[in-house]
Short mmCIF file of C-alpha atoms in Angstrom, two decimals:
data_model
loop_
_atom_site.label_atom_id
_atom_site.label_comp_id
_atom_site.label_asym_id
_atom_site.label_seq_id
_atom_site.Cartn_x
_atom_site.Cartn_y
_atom_site.Cartn_z
CA MET U 7 -2.56 -15.80 34.09
CA ALA U 8 -0.14 -12.99 34.41
CA GLY U 9 -0.55 -9.35 33.16
CA TYR U 10 1.04 -7.53 31.50
CA LEU U 11 2.09 -3.48 31.41
CA LEU U 12 2.79 -1.78 27.95
CA LYS U 13 4.74 0.67 29.02
CA ASN U 14 4.88 4.14 27.07
CA CYS U 15 2.54 3.32 24.43
CA ALA U 16 2.23 5.90 21.79
CA ALA U 17 -0.86 5.92 21.45
CA VAL U 18 -3.66 3.84 22.67
CA ILE U 19 -7.74 4.16 21.12
CA VAL U 20 -9.63 4.64 24.57
CA ASP U 21 -13.77 4.52 24.24
CA GLU U 22 -14.61 4.59 27.61
CA GLY U 23 -18.13 4.12 26.01
CA ASN U 24 -18.40 8.09 25.03
CA GLY U 25 -16.77 7.66 21.70
CA PRO U 26 -13.28 6.85 20.61
CA ASP U 27 -10.31 8.92 21.93
CA VAL U 28 -6.78 8.92 21.07
CA ARG U 29 -3.92 9.14 24.25
CA ARG U 30 -0.93 9.54 23.87
CA ASN U 31 2.24 8.75 25.41
CA VAL U 32 0.26 6.24 28.27
CA ASP U 33 0.37 2.76 29.65
CA VAL U 34 -1.89 -0.10 29.43
CA LEU U 35 -1.59 -2.78 32.27
CA THR U 36 -3.85 -5.98 32.50
CA ASP U 37 -4.68 -8.33 34.64
CA GLY U 38 -6.10 -11.77 33.74
CA PRO U 39 -8.82 -11.14 30.79
CA ALA U 40 -9.33 -7.76 31.58
CA ILE U 41 -7.73 -4.29 31.57
CA ARG U 42 -6.99 -3.50 34.79
CA ALA U 43 -5.98 0.86 33.74
CA ILE U 44 -5.00 2.95 30.95
CA GLY U 45 -3.07 5.76 31.85
CA GLU U 46 0.79 7.59 32.47
CA GLY U 47 3.41 6.10 35.03
CA LEU U 48 1.36 2.91 36.00
CA ASP U 49 4.52 0.94 36.99
CA LYS U 50 5.11 4.10 39.40
CA ALA U 51 2.13 2.32 41.61
CA GLU U 52 2.20 -0.92 43.15
CA LEU U 53 1.54 -3.72 39.99
CA PRO U 54 -0.32 -7.41 40.60
CA ALA U 55 1.78 -10.15 41.18
CA GLY U 56 4.06 -11.80 37.99
CA THR U 57 2.72 -8.80 35.52
CA VAL U 58 5.29 -8.50 33.07
CA ALA U 59 6.29 -5.12 31.68
CA ARG U 60 7.38 -4.35 27.69
CA ASP U 61 8.25 -1.41 26.25
CA ALA U 62 5.77 -0.38 23.79
CA GLY U 63 7.45 2.51 22.51
CA GLY U 64 6.53 3.85 18.93
CA TRP U 65 3.48 1.32 19.14
CA PHE U 66 -0.34 2.63 18.54
CA VAL U 67 -2.41 0.17 20.51
CA TYR U 68 -5.92 -0.66 19.14
CA PRO U 69 -8.78 -2.65 20.12
CA GLY U 70 -8.64 -5.68 18.82
CA LEU U 71 -11.00 -6.67 15.40
CA VAL U 72 -14.44 -7.96 15.47
CA ASN U 73 -15.57 -10.21 12.21
CA THR U 74 -18.70 -10.94 11.57
CA HIS U 75 -19.36 -13.16 9.23
CA HIS U 76 -16.60 -15.62 7.14
CA HIS U 77 -16.12 -19.03 5.98
CA PHE U 78 -14.13 -20.70 7.26
CA PHE U 79 -13.84 -23.86 5.40
CA GLN U 80 -13.29 -21.66 1.18
CA CYS U 81 -9.71 -20.93 2.43
CA PHE U 82 -9.46 -24.60 1.11
CA VAL U 83 -10.92 -22.93 -2.28
CA ARG U 84 -8.38 -19.89 -2.89
CA ASN U 85 -6.69 -18.54 -5.89
CA ARG U 86 -8.50 -20.49 -8.20
CA ALA U 87 -9.09 -18.43 -10.97
CA ASP U 88 -11.26 -21.39 -12.99
CA LEU U 89 -14.18 -20.72 -10.75
CA ASP U 90 -14.16 -17.34 -10.65
CA TRP U 91 -16.78 -15.33 -10.71
CA THR U 92 -16.40 -12.17 -12.51
CA LYS U 93 -18.98 -13.15 -15.38
CA LEU U 94 -21.45 -15.26 -13.67
CA SER U 95 -24.08 -14.28 -11.02
CA VAL U 96 -24.31 -15.30 -7.44
CA ILE U 97 -26.65 -18.38 -7.32
CA GLU U 98 -24.40 -18.92 -11.29
CA TRP U 99 -20.71 -19.35 -8.50
CA LEU U 100 -22.73 -21.22 -6.22
CA ASP U 101 -23.93 -23.95 -8.66
CA ARG U 102 -20.20 -24.00 -9.79
CA ILE U 103 -18.65 -23.66 -6.04
CA TYR U 104 -21.12 -25.73 -4.18
CA PRO U 105 -19.92 -29.59 -5.41
CA VAL U 106 -16.28 -28.76 -4.97
CA PHE U 107 -17.41 -27.64 -0.93
CA SER U 108 -19.22 -30.57 -1.27
CA ARG U 109 -15.91 -33.02 -1.32
CA LEU U 110 -14.36 -31.25 2.00
CA THR U 111 -13.91 -33.78 4.90
CA GLU U 112 -13.52 -33.05 8.27
CA GLU U 113 -10.59 -32.79 8.36
CA CYS U 114 -9.98 -29.72 5.67
CA PHE U 115 -12.51 -28.15 7.69
CA TYR U 116 -10.46 -28.41 11.15
CA HIS U 117 -7.51 -27.05 9.40
CA ALA U 118 -9.34 -23.98 7.27
CA SER U 119 -10.33 -22.93 10.01
CA VAL U 120 -6.80 -22.93 11.83
CA THR U 121 -5.82 -21.33 8.63
CA ALA U 122 -8.85 -18.78 8.87
CA MET U 123 -7.97 -17.89 12.08
CA ALA U 124 -4.57 -17.53 12.03
CA GLU U 125 -5.04 -14.80 9.56
CA LEU U 126 -7.52 -12.95 11.26
CA ILE U 127 -4.97 -12.72 14.30
CA LYS U 128 -1.96 -11.95 12.76
CA HIS U 129 -3.97 -8.45 11.74
CA GLY U 130 -5.74 -7.52 15.06
CA CYS U 131 -8.86 -10.07 15.31
CA THR U 132 -9.52 -10.83 18.53
CA THR U 133 -13.46 -12.07 17.93
CA ALA U 134 -14.43 -13.73 14.98
CA PHE U 135 -17.94 -15.46 13.88
CA ASP U 136 -17.91 -18.11 11.25
CA HIS U 137 -20.72 -18.65 9.13
CA GLN U 138 -20.06 -22.66 8.88
CA TYR U 139 -23.53 -23.65 6.46
CA CYS U 140 -21.22 -26.12 5.05
CA PHE U 141 -22.08 -30.23 5.88
CA PRO U 142 -21.21 -33.01 3.26
CA ARG U 143 -22.76 -36.01 4.82
CA HIS U 144 -20.19 -37.83 4.58
CA ALA U 145 -17.93 -35.28 7.04
CA GLY U 146 -19.86 -36.06 9.57
CA LYS U 147 -22.06 -33.53 12.29
CA ARG U 148 -18.87 -32.61 14.42
CA LEU U 149 -17.32 -30.00 11.89
CA ILE U 150 -18.13 -26.84 13.74
CA ASP U 151 -16.99 -28.99 17.60
CA ARG U 152 -13.33 -28.75 15.33
CA GLN U 153 -13.63 -25.38 15.46
CA PHE U 154 -13.91 -25.11 18.60
CA GLU U 155 -10.90 -26.97 18.62
CA ALA U 156 -8.86 -24.41 16.40
CA ALA U 157 -9.76 -22.39 17.98
CA GLU U 158 -8.32 -23.41 21.22
CA LEU U 159 -5.45 -24.08 19.88
CA LEU U 160 -4.70 -20.01 18.63
CA GLY U 161 -6.56 -18.73 21.50
CA MET U 162 -8.93 -16.83 19.14
CA ARG U 163 -11.96 -15.65 21.09
CA PHE U 164 -14.55 -17.80 18.70
CA HIS U 165 -18.66 -17.41 18.06
CA ALA U 166 -19.46 -20.41 15.75
CA GLY U 167 -22.78 -20.06 13.64
CA ARG U 168 -24.08 -23.44 13.38
CA GLY U 169 -25.59 -22.82 9.35
CA GLY U 170 -26.94 -25.52 7.53
CA ASN U 171 -29.23 -25.97 4.36
CA THR U 172 -32.36 -28.07 3.43
CA LEU U 173 -34.43 -27.06 0.46
CA PRO U 174 -33.19 -29.81 -2.35
CA LYS U 175 -32.18 -28.11 -6.11
CA SER U 176 -35.10 -30.18 -6.87
CA GLN U 177 -37.03 -27.22 -6.19
CA GLY U 178 -34.84 -24.18 -6.92
CA SER U 179 -31.31 -24.40 -4.52
CA THR U 180 -28.33 -24.37 -5.33
CA ILE U 181 -27.26 -27.16 -2.69
CA PRO U 182 -26.05 -30.55 -4.02
CA ASP U 183 -27.56 -33.37 -2.17
CA ALA U 184 -24.91 -34.18 -0.61
CA MET U 185 -24.65 -30.60 1.77
CA LEU U 186 -28.13 -31.03 2.67
CA GLU U 187 -30.05 -31.69 6.04
CA THR U 188 -33.24 -31.74 7.17
CA THR U 189 -34.73 -29.05 9.37
CA ASP U 190 -35.22 -31.41 12.21
CA GLU U 191 -31.19 -31.94 11.72
CA PHE U 192 -30.09 -28.88 11.61
CA ILE U 193 -32.58 -27.59 14.95
CA ALA U 194 -31.15 -30.78 16.96
CA ASP U 195 -27.56 -29.65 15.71
CA CYS U 196 -27.77 -26.17 16.99
CA ALA U 197 -29.59 -27.10 20.01
CA ARG U 198 -26.70 -29.99 20.83
CA LEU U 199 -24.69 -27.26 20.22
CA ILE U 200 -25.33 -24.52 22.33
CA ASP U 201 -25.67 -26.99 25.29
CA ALA U 202 -22.03 -28.36 24.93
CA TYR U 203 -20.19 -24.67 24.14
CA HIS U 204 -22.32 -21.62 24.75
CA ASP U 205 -21.12 -19.61 27.24
CA ALA U 206 -22.87 -16.80 27.99
CA GLY U 207 -20.89 -15.18 30.97
CA PRO U 208 -18.47 -12.23 31.05
CA PHE U 209 -15.31 -12.36 28.74
CA SER U 210 -16.60 -15.91 27.20
CA MET U 211 -14.30 -17.51 25.08
CA ARG U 212 -16.86 -19.85 23.10
CA GLN U 213 -20.72 -18.74 21.90
CA LEU U 214 -22.79 -19.87 19.23
CA VAL U 215 -25.69 -18.30 17.13
CA VAL U 216 -28.51 -20.32 15.48
CA ALA U 217 -27.94 -19.58 11.15
CA PRO U 218 -29.54 -21.43 8.66
CA CYS U 219 -28.02 -20.56 5.67
CA GLN U 220 -29.83 -18.36 3.45
CA PRO U 221 -33.58 -18.06 2.87
CA VAL U 222 -33.38 -19.09 -0.83
CA ASN U 223 -31.85 -22.45 0.05
CA CYS U 224 -33.79 -23.76 3.16
CA TYR U 225 -37.55 -24.42 3.61
CA ARG U 226 -39.70 -21.67 5.65
CA GLU U 227 -40.35 -24.14 8.57
CA THR U 228 -36.54 -24.14 8.78
CA PHE U 229 -36.13 -20.19 9.27
CA VAL U 230 -39.16 -20.64 11.75
CA GLU U 231 -38.01 -23.09 14.14
CA SER U 232 -34.28 -21.29 14.57
CA VAL U 233 -36.30 -17.85 15.22
CA ALA U 234 -38.11 -20.66 17.75
CA LEU U 235 -34.69 -22.28 19.33
CA ALA U 236 -32.58 -18.58 19.55
CA ARG U 237 -35.72 -17.20 20.89
CA ASP U 238 -35.61 -19.83 23.57
CA ARG U 239 -32.78 -20.44 24.44
CA GLY U 240 -30.89 -16.30 24.35
CA VAL U 241 -28.12 -16.85 21.19
CA ARG U 242 -28.24 -14.71 17.82
CA MET U 243 -29.32 -15.03 14.52
CA HIS U 244 -27.49 -15.07 11.22
CA THR U 245 -28.96 -15.25 7.57
CA HIS U 246 -27.13 -13.96 4.34
CA VAL U 247 -29.58 -11.47 2.45
CA GLY U 248 -30.04 -9.04 -0.42
CA GLU U 249 -27.09 -10.64 -2.18
CA GLY U 250 -29.17 -10.92 -5.13
CA GLU U 251 -31.36 -13.47 -4.62
CA SER U 252 -34.54 -11.06 -3.55
CA PRO U 253 -35.85 -11.92 -6.95
CA VAL U 254 -35.37 -15.21 -6.76
CA ILE U 255 -37.74 -14.82 -2.94
CA GLU U 256 -40.20 -12.34 -4.06
CA ALA U 257 -41.02 -15.18 -7.07
CA ARG U 258 -41.93 -17.62 -4.17
CA HIS U 259 -43.49 -16.08 -1.63
CA GLY U 260 -44.77 -13.03 -3.01
CA MET U 261 -42.60 -10.34 -1.62
CA ARG U 262 -38.57 -9.68 -1.44
CA THR U 263 -36.44 -11.29 1.54
CA VAL U 264 -36.32 -8.72 4.09
CA ASP U 265 -40.07 -8.74 4.40
CA TYR U 266 -39.96 -12.03 4.05
CA CYS U 267 -37.27 -12.76 7.84
CA ALA U 268 -39.50 -9.91 9.23
CA GLU U 269 -42.73 -12.23 8.88
CA ILE U 270 -41.07 -15.32 10.31
CA GLY U 271 -39.75 -13.07 13.03
CA PHE U 272 -36.34 -13.65 11.94
CA CYS U 273 -35.17 -10.15 12.08
CA GLY U 274 -34.65 -7.13 15.41
CA PRO U 275 -31.82 -6.91 18.04
CA ASP U 276 -30.64 -10.62 18.17
CA ALA U 277 -30.62 -10.42 14.77
CA PHE U 278 -28.19 -9.66 11.89
CA TYR U 279 -27.88 -10.26 8.18
CA ALA U 280 -24.18 -10.63 5.82
CA HIS U 281 -24.00 -8.46 2.79
CA CYS U 282 -27.53 -6.02 2.19
CA TRP U 283 -25.82 -5.03 -1.05
CA GLU U 284 -29.51 -5.15 -3.25
CA LEU U 285 -31.54 -3.53 -0.61
CA THR U 286 -33.87 -0.46 -1.57
CA HIS U 287 -33.73 2.13 1.05
CA ASP U 288 -37.52 1.24 2.46
CA GLU U 289 -35.63 -2.09 3.44
CA LEU U 290 -32.91 -0.22 5.46
CA ARG U 291 -35.30 1.55 7.38
CA LYS U 292 -37.35 -1.08 8.08
CA MET U 293 -34.01 -2.93 9.61
CA ALA U 294 -33.33 -0.18 11.03
CA ALA U 295 -36.72 0.07 13.09
CA SER U 296 -36.14 -3.51 14.39
CA GLY U 297 -32.98 -3.24 15.22
CA THR U 298 -31.61 -6.16 12.96
CA GLY U 299 -27.68 -5.75 12.12
CA VAL U 300 -25.69 -5.49 9.33
CA ALA U 301 -22.62 -7.56 8.83
CA HIS U 302 -20.69 -5.40 5.54
CA CYS U 303 -17.83 -7.26 3.73
CA PRO U 304 -16.28 -4.71 1.42
CA GLU U 305 -13.95 -7.54 -0.41
CA PRO U 306 -16.43 -9.64 -2.75
CA VAL U 307 -17.98 -6.56 -4.77
CA TYR U 308 -14.37 -6.56 -6.56
CA LEU U 309 -15.27 -10.10 -7.47
CA VAL U 310 -18.96 -9.96 -7.58
CA GLY U 311 -18.51 -6.36 -10.18
CA ALA U 312 -22.37 -5.80 -7.92
CA GLU U 313 -23.60 -2.60 -7.04
CA ILE U 314 -21.25 -1.30 -3.62
CA THR U 315 -23.42 -1.67 -0.39
CA ASP U 316 -24.92 2.13 1.13
CA ILE U 317 -22.95 2.62 3.97
CA PRO U 318 -23.48 6.00 4.29
CA ALA U 319 -27.43 5.48 4.22
CA MET U 320 -27.15 2.23 6.78
CA SER U 321 -25.45 5.00 9.18
CA ALA U 322 -27.99 7.91 8.06
CA PHE U 323 -30.61 5.62 9.30
CA GLY U 324 -29.58 4.23 12.13
CA LEU U 325 -28.30 0.65 11.61
CA ASN U 326 -25.88 -1.30 13.54
CA VAL U 327 -23.08 -2.29 11.30
CA GLY U 328 -20.01 -4.99 11.66
CA LEU U 329 -17.50 -5.76 9.32
CA GLY U 330 -16.66 -9.37 7.92
CA CYS U 331 -14.19 -10.58 5.41
CA ASP U 332 -16.90 -12.80 3.59
CA GLY U 333 -15.85 -16.25 2.45
CA ALA U 334 -12.21 -17.02 1.03
CA ALA U 335 -14.05 -18.57 -2.37
CA SER U 336 -15.07 -14.93 -2.75
CA ASN U 337 -12.34 -12.80 -0.86
CA ASP U 338 -9.16 -15.15 -0.87
CA ASN U 339 -7.98 -13.68 2.23
CA SER U 340 -8.74 -13.56 5.95
CA ASN U 341 -7.92 -10.03 6.56
CA LEU U 342 -10.11 -7.88 8.20
CA MET U 343 -7.92 -5.24 8.70
CA HIS U 344 -7.98 -4.93 5.25
CA CYS U 345 -11.61 -5.07 5.24
CA ILE U 346 -10.98 -1.45 6.90
CA HIS U 347 -9.13 0.49 4.21
CA SER U 348 -11.38 -1.50 1.67
CA ALA U 349 -14.75 -0.79 3.08
CA TYR U 350 -14.11 3.42 2.65
CA MET U 351 -12.13 3.50 -0.37
CA LEU U 352 -14.65 1.42 -1.72
CA GLN U 353 -17.32 4.01 -0.34
CA CYS U 354 -15.46 7.13 -2.07
CA LEU U 355 -15.16 5.81 -4.96
CA ALA U 356 -18.91 5.61 -5.10
CA ALA U 357 -19.54 8.78 -3.34
CA SER U 358 -21.21 10.77 -6.25
CA THR U 359 -24.01 8.80 -6.33
CA ARG U 360 -24.86 8.55 -2.58
CA ARG U 361 -27.88 10.59 -0.79
CA HIS U 362 -25.37 10.25 2.06
CA PRO U 363 -21.97 11.81 3.15
CA VAL U 364 -19.11 8.88 3.42
CA PRO U 365 -18.67 8.45 7.30
CA PRO U 366 -15.38 9.41 8.54
CA PRO U 367 -12.08 7.28 8.20
CA ALA U 368 -12.80 6.22 12.26
CA ASP U 369 -16.14 5.18 11.63
CA PHE U 370 -15.42 1.91 9.73
CA LEU U 371 -12.40 1.54 12.78
CA GLY U 372 -16.01 1.43 14.69
CA TYR U 373 -17.49 -0.93 12.61
CA ALA U 374 -15.07 -3.48 13.15
CA THR U 375 -14.81 -2.64 16.91
CA THR U 376 -17.69 -1.73 18.88
CA GLY U 377 -20.34 -2.20 15.43
CA GLY U 378 -18.96 -6.10 15.90
CA ALA U 379 -19.04 -6.33 19.22
CA ALA U 380 -22.88 -4.58 18.91
CA LEU U 381 -24.03 -7.34 16.19
CA LEU U 382 -22.64 -10.62 18.35
CA GLY U 383 -24.18 -9.08 21.70
CA ARG U 384 -20.55 -8.10 23.51
CA ARG U 385 -20.40 -5.62 25.74
CA ASP U 386 -16.89 -6.84 27.25
CA ILE U 387 -15.26 -6.53 23.30
CA GLY U 388 -14.53 -3.90 20.86
CA ARG U 389 -13.52 -1.22 23.11
CA LEU U 390 -10.52 -0.63 25.45
CA ALA U 391 -11.46 0.80 28.60
CA PRO U 392 -10.79 -0.81 31.92
CA GLY U 393 -12.35 -3.37 33.28
CA MET U 394 -13.52 -4.60 29.06
CA ALA U 395 -11.70 -7.86 27.39
CA ALA U 396 -7.56 -7.43 27.62
CA ASP U 397 -8.54 -7.56 23.28
CA LEU U 398 -6.00 -5.92 21.74
CA PHE U 399 -3.44 -5.56 18.84
CA ALA U 400 -0.38 -2.93 18.50
CA ILE U 401 1.97 -1.68 15.27
CA ASP U 402 4.96 -0.57 15.80
CA THR U 403 4.56 3.06 13.94
CA ARG U 404 8.31 3.71 13.90
CA ARG U 405 8.45 2.63 10.21
CA MET U 406 9.15 4.64 6.68
CA ASP U 407 5.66 3.14 5.73
CA TYR U 408 3.56 5.56 8.70
CA VAL U 409 5.38 8.83 7.85
CA GLY U 410 3.23 11.52 7.78
CA THR U 411 0.39 9.63 9.35
CA ARG U 412 1.14 9.86 12.56
CA HIS U 413 -0.70 12.10 13.65
CA ASP U 414 -4.59 10.51 13.22
CA PRO U 415 -4.17 6.66 14.58
CA LEU U 416 -8.12 7.04 14.71
CA SER U 417 -8.34 7.69 10.71
CA LEU U 418 -5.27 5.16 9.76
CA LEU U 419 -6.73 1.94 9.33
CA ALA U 420 -9.17 2.97 6.42
CA LYS U 421 -7.27 6.26 4.81
CA VAL U 422 -3.77 4.52 5.00
CA GLY U 423 -4.21 1.20 5.53
CA ILE U 424 -1.89 -1.73 6.90
CA GLY U 425 0.09 -3.34 4.87
CA ALA U 426 2.12 -5.77 7.83
CA PRO U 427 1.44 -8.13 10.05
CA THR U 428 0.82 -6.75 14.07
CA ASP U 429 3.66 -6.70 15.95
CA MET U 430 0.87 -8.11 19.19
CA THR U 431 -2.20 -9.87 19.44
CA MET U 432 -3.77 -10.11 22.35
CA ILE U 433 -6.73 -11.91 23.40
CA ASN U 434 -8.07 -12.37 27.21
CA GLY U 435 -5.20 -11.07 27.91
CA ARG U 436 -2.73 -13.94 26.54
CA ILE U 437 -0.83 -12.90 23.90
CA VAL U 438 -1.81 -14.86 20.59
CA TRP U 439 1.04 -13.47 18.14
CA ALA U 440 4.09 -11.50 18.44
CA LYS U 441 7.33 -11.09 16.92
CA GLY U 442 6.41 -12.85 13.63
CA GLU U 443 5.34 -16.15 15.68
CA PHE U 444 2.34 -17.34 17.53
CA PRO U 445 4.10 -18.29 21.01
CA GLY U 446 4.10 -22.24 22.04
CA LEU U 447 3.12 -22.89 18.30
CA ASP U 448 5.27 -24.03 15.07
CA GLU U 449 3.79 -22.08 12.19
CA ALA U 450 6.14 -24.70 10.49
CA ARG U 451 4.39 -27.62 11.32
CA LEU U 452 0.97 -26.32 11.45
CA PHE U 453 1.10 -24.46 7.94
CA ALA U 454 2.20 -29.03 6.80
CA GLN U 455 -0.71 -30.19 8.13
CA ALA U 456 -2.55 -27.52 6.14
CA GLU U 457 -1.38 -27.87 3.63
CA ALA U 458 -1.69 -31.80 3.56
CA ALA U 459 -4.84 -31.95 4.13
CA LEU U 460 -5.14 -29.69 1.51
CA ALA U 461 -4.15 -32.51 -1.15
CA THR U 462 -6.76 -34.34 -0.50
CA VAL U 463 -9.05 -32.09 -2.07
CA GLU U 464 -10.50 -32.65 -5.85
CA PHE U 465 -11.40 -29.82 -8.08
#
């Protein structure tokens, strides 16, 4: 694979392991899947054969974003005011939305995944984790296989979270019978997918995460077996925690969700939880002590109307924090770059009620890059430096949108926000989005195929 020389970049966010630094008027040289060099005048030295040079004047070049929580299939349940949850609890909303999810077909899951990943790429995301917990019986067991197919089509670096629900509604869950699996079914398919797809090597494009949906909708044994499988195979673990279910878990088990997961062993440096907005400071300290991470999803807060996640406390206690879009049924988009801006602004809104100060804007870019990479256990992504994966995106700042903002590239995404797609997104050394197009793909055709699949859904 040919490399690229991005010449005369106005700014590049470089991090050689000691924190981000802005380099002005430098070149970026990639070679295959990796960054080879960042510096001035790289075109004066001998370049690898086949290197393609591109003028990057005016470009701010950032490390590719890492999305740590999503539900791709929910792209087919967007902009549904009739299913909005502004006046509902999370549990009530799930009761209404899950019957719709249970009617999706295999083709719906595939095209929804293409839809989500395409939007993520347009807005600078280069590694995506998806928590796919919906397995209607009629749709079969190959839904994550189809997600890997979609990721390969678009060139996305993809971590698949094999989710599942095992507790029937008759025992207190929110899951329709058509979406239930047994623990044995769930664990067996996790093992199959790990064997088929998980690649732990450098610059891996495919990895697997064992991700039972949430404690409120699964038997205890499902989580126990998940821990055993994940630790045996050396993969990460993920679930939903602290999004309104803790009182239910306490009523069932005599302890809140964080303690319940800790007792089972579903915690530690190889585990990360989504949301965590209802957790106490003591619970956050316990998570920090165990090394358990948080995938923070800021934008569903707008719909939930619940407490804004205490990111300043998480930061002060030393938790590793990543960012996620969350499912499109509660966010209505797959734009992680917008989530950086939302996350920062929501913390500013709540600042007067916090014990700890709001982290600086640049930290929110860090949550979406190095923070996300750490949650996924990746040391080869999340930073721009020689030897790291060539995952990056570029914004041409020679536009009226950026007048008065260009002095601080590190704060730009959180403080100002980026309203348009990137000018270029590169994953693993391959340009996957540039000049408003997916090279080699027909977006109009992808759109038509997705709309045709969506038309089969009964709401």
